[in-house]
Tab-separated table of C-alpha atoms and ligand atoms in Angstrom:
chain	number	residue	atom	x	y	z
A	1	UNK	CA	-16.928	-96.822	259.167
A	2	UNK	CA	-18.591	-98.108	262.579
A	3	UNK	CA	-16.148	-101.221	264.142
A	4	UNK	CA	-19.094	-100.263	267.103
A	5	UNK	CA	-21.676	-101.851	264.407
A	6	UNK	CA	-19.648	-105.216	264.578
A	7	UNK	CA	-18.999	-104.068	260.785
A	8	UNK	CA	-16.521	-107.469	259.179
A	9	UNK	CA	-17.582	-107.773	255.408
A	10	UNK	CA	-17.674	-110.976	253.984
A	11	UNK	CA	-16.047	-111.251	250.643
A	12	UNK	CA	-15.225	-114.605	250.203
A	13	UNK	CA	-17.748	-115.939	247.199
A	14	UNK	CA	-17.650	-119.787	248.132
A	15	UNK	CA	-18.420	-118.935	252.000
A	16	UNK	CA	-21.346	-116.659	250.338
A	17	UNK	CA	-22.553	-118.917	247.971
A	18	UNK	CA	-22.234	-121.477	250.814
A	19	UNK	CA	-24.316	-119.493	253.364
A	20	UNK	CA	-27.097	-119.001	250.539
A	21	UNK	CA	-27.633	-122.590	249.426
A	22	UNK	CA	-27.729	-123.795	253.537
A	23	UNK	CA	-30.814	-120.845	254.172
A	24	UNK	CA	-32.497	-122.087	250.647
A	25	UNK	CA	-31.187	-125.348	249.336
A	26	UNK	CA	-34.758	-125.103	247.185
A	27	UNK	CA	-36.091	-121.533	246.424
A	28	UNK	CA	-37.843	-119.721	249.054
A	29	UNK	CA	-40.471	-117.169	249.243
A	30	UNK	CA	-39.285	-114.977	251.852
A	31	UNK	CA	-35.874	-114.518	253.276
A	32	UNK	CA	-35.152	-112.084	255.957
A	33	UNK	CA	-31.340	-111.242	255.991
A	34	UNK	CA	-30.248	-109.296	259.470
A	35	UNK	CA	-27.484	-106.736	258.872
A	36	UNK	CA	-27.173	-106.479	254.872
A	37	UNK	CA	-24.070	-104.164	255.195
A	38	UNK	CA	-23.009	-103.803	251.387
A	39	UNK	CA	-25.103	-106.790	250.345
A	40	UNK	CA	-22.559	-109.209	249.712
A	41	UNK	CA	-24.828	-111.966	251.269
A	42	UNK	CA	-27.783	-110.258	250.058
A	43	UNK	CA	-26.914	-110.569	246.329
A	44	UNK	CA	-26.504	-114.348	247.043
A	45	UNK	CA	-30.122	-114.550	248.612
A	46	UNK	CA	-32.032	-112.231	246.144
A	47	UNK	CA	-30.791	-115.677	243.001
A	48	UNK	CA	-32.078	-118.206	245.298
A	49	UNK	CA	-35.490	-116.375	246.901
A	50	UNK	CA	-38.712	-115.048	245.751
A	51	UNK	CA	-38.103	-112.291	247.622
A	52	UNK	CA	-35.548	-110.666	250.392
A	53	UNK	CA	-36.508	-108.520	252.830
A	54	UNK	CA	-32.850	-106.988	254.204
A	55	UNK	CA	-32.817	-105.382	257.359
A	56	UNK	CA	-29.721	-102.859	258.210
A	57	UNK	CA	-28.819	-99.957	260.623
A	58	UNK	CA	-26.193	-97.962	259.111
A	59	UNK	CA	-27.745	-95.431	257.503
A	60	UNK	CA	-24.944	-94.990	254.717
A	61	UNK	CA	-24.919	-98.257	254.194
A	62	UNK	CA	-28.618	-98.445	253.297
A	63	UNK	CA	-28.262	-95.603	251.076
A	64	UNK	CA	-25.202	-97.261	249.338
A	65	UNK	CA	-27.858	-100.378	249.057
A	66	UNK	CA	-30.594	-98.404	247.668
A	67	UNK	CA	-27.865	-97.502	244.693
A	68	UNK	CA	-26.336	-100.578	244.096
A	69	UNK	CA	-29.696	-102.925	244.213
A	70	UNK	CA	-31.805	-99.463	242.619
A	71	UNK	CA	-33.580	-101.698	239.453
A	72	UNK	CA	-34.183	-104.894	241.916
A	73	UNK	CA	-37.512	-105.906	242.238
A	74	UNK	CA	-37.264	-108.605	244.740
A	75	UNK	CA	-35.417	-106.581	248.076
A	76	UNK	CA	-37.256	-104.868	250.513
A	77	UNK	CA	-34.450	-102.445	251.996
A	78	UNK	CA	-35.175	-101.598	256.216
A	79	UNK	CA	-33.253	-99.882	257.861
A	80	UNK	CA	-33.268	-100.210	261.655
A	81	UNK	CA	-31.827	-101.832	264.437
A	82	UNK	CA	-33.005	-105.304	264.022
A	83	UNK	CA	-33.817	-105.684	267.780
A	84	UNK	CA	-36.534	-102.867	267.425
A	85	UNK	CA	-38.198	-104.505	264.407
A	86	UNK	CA	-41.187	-106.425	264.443
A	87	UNK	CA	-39.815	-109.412	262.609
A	88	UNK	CA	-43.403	-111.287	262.149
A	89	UNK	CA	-44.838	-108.356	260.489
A	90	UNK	CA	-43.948	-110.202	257.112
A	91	UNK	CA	-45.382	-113.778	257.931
A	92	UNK	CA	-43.380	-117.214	257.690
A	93	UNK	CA	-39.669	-117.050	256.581
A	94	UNK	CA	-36.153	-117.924	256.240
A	95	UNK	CA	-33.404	-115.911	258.245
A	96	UNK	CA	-30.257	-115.485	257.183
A	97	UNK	CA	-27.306	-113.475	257.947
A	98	UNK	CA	-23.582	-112.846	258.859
A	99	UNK	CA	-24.576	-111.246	262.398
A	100	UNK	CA	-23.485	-108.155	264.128
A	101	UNK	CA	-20.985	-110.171	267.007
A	102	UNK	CA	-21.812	-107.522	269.608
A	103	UNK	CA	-25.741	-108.497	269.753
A	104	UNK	CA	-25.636	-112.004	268.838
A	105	UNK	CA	-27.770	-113.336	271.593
A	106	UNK	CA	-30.830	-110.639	271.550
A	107	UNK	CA	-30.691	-111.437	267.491
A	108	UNK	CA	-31.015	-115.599	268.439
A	109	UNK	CA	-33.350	-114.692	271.075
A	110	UNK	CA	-35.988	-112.833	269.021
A	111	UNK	CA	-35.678	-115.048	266.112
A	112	UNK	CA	-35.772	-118.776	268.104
A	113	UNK	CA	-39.075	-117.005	269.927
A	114	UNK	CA	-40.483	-116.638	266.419
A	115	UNK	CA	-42.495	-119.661	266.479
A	116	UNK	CA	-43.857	-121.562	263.335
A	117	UNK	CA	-43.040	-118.132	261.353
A	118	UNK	CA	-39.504	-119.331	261.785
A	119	UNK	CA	-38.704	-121.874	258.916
A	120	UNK	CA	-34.872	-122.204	259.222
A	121	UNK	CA	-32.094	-119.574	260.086
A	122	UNK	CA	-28.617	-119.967	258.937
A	123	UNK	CA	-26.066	-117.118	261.064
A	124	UNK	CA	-22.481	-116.767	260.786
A	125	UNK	CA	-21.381	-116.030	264.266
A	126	UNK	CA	-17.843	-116.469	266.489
A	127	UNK	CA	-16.530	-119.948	266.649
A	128	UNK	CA	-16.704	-119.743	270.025
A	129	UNK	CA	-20.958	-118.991	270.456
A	130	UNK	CA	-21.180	-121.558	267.915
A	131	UNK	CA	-19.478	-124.001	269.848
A	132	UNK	CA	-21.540	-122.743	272.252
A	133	UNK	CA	-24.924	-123.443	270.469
A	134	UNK	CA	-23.764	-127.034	269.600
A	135	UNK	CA	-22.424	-128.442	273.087
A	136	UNK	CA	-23.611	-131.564	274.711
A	137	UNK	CA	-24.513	-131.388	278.618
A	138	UNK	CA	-21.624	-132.112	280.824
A	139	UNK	CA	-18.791	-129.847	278.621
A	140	UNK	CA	-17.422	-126.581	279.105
A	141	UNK	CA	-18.833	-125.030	276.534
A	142	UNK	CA	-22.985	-125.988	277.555
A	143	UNK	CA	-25.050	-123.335	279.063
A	144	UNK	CA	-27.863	-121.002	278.738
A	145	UNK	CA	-27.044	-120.576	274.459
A	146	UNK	CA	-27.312	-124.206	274.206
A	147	UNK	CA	-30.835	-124.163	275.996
A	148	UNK	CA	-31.810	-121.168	274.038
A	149	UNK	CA	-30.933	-122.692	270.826
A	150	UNK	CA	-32.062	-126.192	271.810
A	151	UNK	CA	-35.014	-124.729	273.286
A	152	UNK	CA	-36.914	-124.674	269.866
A	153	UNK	CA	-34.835	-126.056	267.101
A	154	UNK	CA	-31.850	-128.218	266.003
A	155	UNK	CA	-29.047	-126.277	265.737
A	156	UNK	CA	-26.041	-127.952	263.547
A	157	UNK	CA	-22.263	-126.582	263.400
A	158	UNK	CA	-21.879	-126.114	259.586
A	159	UNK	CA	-18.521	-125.124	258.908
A	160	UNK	CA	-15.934	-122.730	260.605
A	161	UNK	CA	-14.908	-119.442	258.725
A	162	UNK	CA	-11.063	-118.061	258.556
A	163	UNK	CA	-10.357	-114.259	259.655
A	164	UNK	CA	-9.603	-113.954	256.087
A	165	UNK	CA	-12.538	-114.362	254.396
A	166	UNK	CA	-13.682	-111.002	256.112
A	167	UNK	CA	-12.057	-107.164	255.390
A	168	UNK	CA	-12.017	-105.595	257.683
A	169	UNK	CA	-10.597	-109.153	259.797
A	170	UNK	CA	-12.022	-110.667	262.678
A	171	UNK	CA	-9.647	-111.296	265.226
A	172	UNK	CA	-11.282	-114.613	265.877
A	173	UNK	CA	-12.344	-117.664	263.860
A	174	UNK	CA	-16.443	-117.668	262.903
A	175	UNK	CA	-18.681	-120.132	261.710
A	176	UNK	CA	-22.296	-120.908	260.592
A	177	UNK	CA	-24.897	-122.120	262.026
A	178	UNK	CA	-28.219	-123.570	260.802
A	179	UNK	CA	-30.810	-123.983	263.562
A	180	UNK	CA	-33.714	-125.658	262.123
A	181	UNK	CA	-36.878	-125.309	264.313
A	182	UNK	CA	-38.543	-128.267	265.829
A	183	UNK	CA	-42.095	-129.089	265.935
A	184	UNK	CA	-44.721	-127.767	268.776
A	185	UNK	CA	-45.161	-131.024	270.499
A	186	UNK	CA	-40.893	-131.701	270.569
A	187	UNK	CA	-40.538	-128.490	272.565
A	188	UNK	CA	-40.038	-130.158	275.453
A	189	UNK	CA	-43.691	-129.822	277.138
A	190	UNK	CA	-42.613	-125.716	277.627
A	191	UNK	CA	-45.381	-123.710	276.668
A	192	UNK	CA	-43.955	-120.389	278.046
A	193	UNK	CA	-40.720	-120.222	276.387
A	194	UNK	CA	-39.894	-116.228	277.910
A	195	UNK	CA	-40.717	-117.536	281.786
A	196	UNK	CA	-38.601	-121.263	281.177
A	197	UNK	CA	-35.808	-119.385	280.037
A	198	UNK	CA	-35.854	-117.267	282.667
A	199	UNK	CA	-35.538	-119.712	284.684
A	200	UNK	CA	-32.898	-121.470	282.466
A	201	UNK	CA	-30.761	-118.230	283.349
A	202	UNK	CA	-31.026	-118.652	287.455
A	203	UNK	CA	-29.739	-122.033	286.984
A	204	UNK	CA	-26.497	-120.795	285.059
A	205	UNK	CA	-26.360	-117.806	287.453
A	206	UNK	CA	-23.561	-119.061	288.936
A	207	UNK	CA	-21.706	-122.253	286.739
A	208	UNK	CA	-20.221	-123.505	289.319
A	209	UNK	CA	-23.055	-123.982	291.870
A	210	UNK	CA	-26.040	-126.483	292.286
A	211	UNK	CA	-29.119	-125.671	291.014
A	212	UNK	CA	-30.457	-125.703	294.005
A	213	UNK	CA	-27.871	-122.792	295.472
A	214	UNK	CA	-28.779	-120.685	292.401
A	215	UNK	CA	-32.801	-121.087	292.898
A	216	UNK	CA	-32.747	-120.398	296.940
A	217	UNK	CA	-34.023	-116.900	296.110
A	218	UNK	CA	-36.899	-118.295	293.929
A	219	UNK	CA	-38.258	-121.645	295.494
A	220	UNK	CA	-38.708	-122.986	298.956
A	221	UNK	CA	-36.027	-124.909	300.510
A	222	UNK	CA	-38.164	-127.804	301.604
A	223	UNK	CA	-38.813	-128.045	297.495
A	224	UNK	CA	-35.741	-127.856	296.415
A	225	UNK	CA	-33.918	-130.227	298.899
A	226	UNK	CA	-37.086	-132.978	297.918
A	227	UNK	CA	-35.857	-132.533	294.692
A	228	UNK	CA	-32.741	-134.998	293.656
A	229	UNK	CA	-32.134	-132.815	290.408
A	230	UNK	CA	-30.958	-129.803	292.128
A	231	UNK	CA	-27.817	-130.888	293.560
A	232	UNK	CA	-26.702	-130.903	290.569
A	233	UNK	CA	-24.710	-128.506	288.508
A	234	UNK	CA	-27.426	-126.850	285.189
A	235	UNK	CA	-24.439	-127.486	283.299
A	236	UNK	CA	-25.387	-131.370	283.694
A	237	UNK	CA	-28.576	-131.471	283.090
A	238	UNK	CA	-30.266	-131.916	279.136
A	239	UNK	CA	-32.860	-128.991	277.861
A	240	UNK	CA	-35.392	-131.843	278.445
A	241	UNK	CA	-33.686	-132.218	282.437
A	242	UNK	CA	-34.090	-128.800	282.997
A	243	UNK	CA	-37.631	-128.936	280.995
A	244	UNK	CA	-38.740	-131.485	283.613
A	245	UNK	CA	-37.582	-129.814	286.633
A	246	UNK	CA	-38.930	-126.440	285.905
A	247	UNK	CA	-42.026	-128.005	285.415
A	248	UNK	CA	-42.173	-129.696	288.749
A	249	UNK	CA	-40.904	-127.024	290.374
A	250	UNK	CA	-43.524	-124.561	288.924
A	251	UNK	CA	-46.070	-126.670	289.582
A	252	UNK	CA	-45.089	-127.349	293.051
A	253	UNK	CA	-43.550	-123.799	294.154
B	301	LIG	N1	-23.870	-109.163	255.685
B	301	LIG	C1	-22.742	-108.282	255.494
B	301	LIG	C2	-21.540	-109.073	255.009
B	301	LIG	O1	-21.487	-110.267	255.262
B	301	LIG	O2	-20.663	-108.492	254.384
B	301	LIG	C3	-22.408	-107.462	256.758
B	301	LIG	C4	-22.164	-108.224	258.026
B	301	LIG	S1	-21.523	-107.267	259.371
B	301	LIG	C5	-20.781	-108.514	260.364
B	301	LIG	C6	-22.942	-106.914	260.348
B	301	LIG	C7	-23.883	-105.879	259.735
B	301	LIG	O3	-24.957	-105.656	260.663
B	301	LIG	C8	-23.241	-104.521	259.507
B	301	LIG	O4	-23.552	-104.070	258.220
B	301	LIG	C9	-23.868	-103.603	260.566
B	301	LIG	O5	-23.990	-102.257	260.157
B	301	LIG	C10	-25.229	-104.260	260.757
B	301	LIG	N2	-25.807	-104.024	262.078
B	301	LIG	C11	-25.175	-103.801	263.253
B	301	LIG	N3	-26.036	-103.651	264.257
B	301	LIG	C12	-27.278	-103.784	263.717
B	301	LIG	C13	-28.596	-103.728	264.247
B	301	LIG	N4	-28.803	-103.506	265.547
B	301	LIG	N5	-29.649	-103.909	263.404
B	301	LIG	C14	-29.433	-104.140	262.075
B	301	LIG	N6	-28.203	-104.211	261.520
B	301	LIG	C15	-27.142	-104.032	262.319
């Protein structure tokens, strides 16, 4: 079977059970679960929603699905590649999933863009882009996944996940995150989430430079030496720092 599909089954029942009740700890209408592969996760789901809608993109595995969840009324089997699916087409909902490592950004990306259709999302993903999603300004581990995440929700480090509770085994630790999304007028004045984080990515470009060495393509230098803010490194400034500054420097630029 496909390692290329980031394919590590979860068979552990309390880490299931665990995953389910953070994505509904009341019922749910509507869950959305990204990469079903043999519906471990998805069995979990299906007790505590109205109805799952389980996206996948092995074709064998959806056809093993389609057997094994044949008499279910509430799953909605699609198979695709999650990054080509229109994931509003089914209104407000909950995402859930134990992600496919090798496109765990694009997944965040499209789902955090979702806007108030988003109600909460609850991934298992590596330890290490967990950390990542969690980290305060100033540490190692802050950068543009932290904005991304922070951009439009709170995202909270639930618990950390052992290579064993997975067959085939991850090489590396994993753990889940919930990110639950934050209200319009909290999202830190941005109203055009794509072009900020744009942005957001020419300030990382380089860690290890000032903002303002990393923007000299994109903005005057006259602006960006009158701006105090850019000496410094991204990787010390808040989402609401780099909120402000893009601001000023959009409107000014
Ligand atoms: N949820 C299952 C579990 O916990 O046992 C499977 C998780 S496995 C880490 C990731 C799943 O995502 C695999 O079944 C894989 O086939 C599927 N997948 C990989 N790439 C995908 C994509 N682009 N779109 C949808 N599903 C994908």
């Amino acid at each position: 079977m496909g390692r290329r599909l980031g394919q590590h089954f979860l068979h552990k029942d309390s880490v299931l059970h665990r995953i389910a009740e953070a994505a509904c700890p009341d019922t749910e209408p509507l869950v959305i679960e990204i990469g079903a592969g043999t519906g471990a996760l998805t069995r979990h789901l299906r007790s505590r929603a109205g109805r799952v809608v389980a996206i996948e993109a092995d074709p064998i595995l959806i056809g093993r699905l389609s057997e094994k969840f044949a008499r279910t009324a509430n799953l909605e089997l699609v198979r695709g590649d999650v990054l080509e699916t229109d994931l509003s087409q089914w209104g407000p909902a909950v995402f859930a999933g134990n992600l496919p490592y090798y496109i765990t950004s694009p997944i965040l990306r499209k789902v955090l863009d979702l806007g108030p259709l988003l109600r909460r999302a609850v991934f298992l993903v590596q330890r290490e882009v967990a950390l990542r999603l969690v980290a305060i300004p100033g540490t190692r581990d802050y950068g543009f996944l932290t904005v991304l995440a922070r951009l439009s929700s709170e995202p909270e480090y639930l618990f950390t996940v052992p290579p064993a509770a997975f067959r085939p085994p991850p090489k590396i630790d994993s753990a889940v995150v919930r990110f639950t999304p934050l209200a319009v007028a909290d999202r830190w004045g941005i109203d055009d989430p794509s072009s900020f984080l744009e942005f957001v990515g020419q300030c990382f470009r380089q860690k290890r430079k000032t903002i303002r060495n990393n923007l000299a393509g994109l903005f005057g230098k006259t602006l960006l030496d009158g701006t105090p803010e850019a000496s410094q490194r991204a990787e010390q400034l808040s989402v609401g720092e780099l909120a402000a500054l893009y601001r000023r420097l959009r409107a000014q630029g």
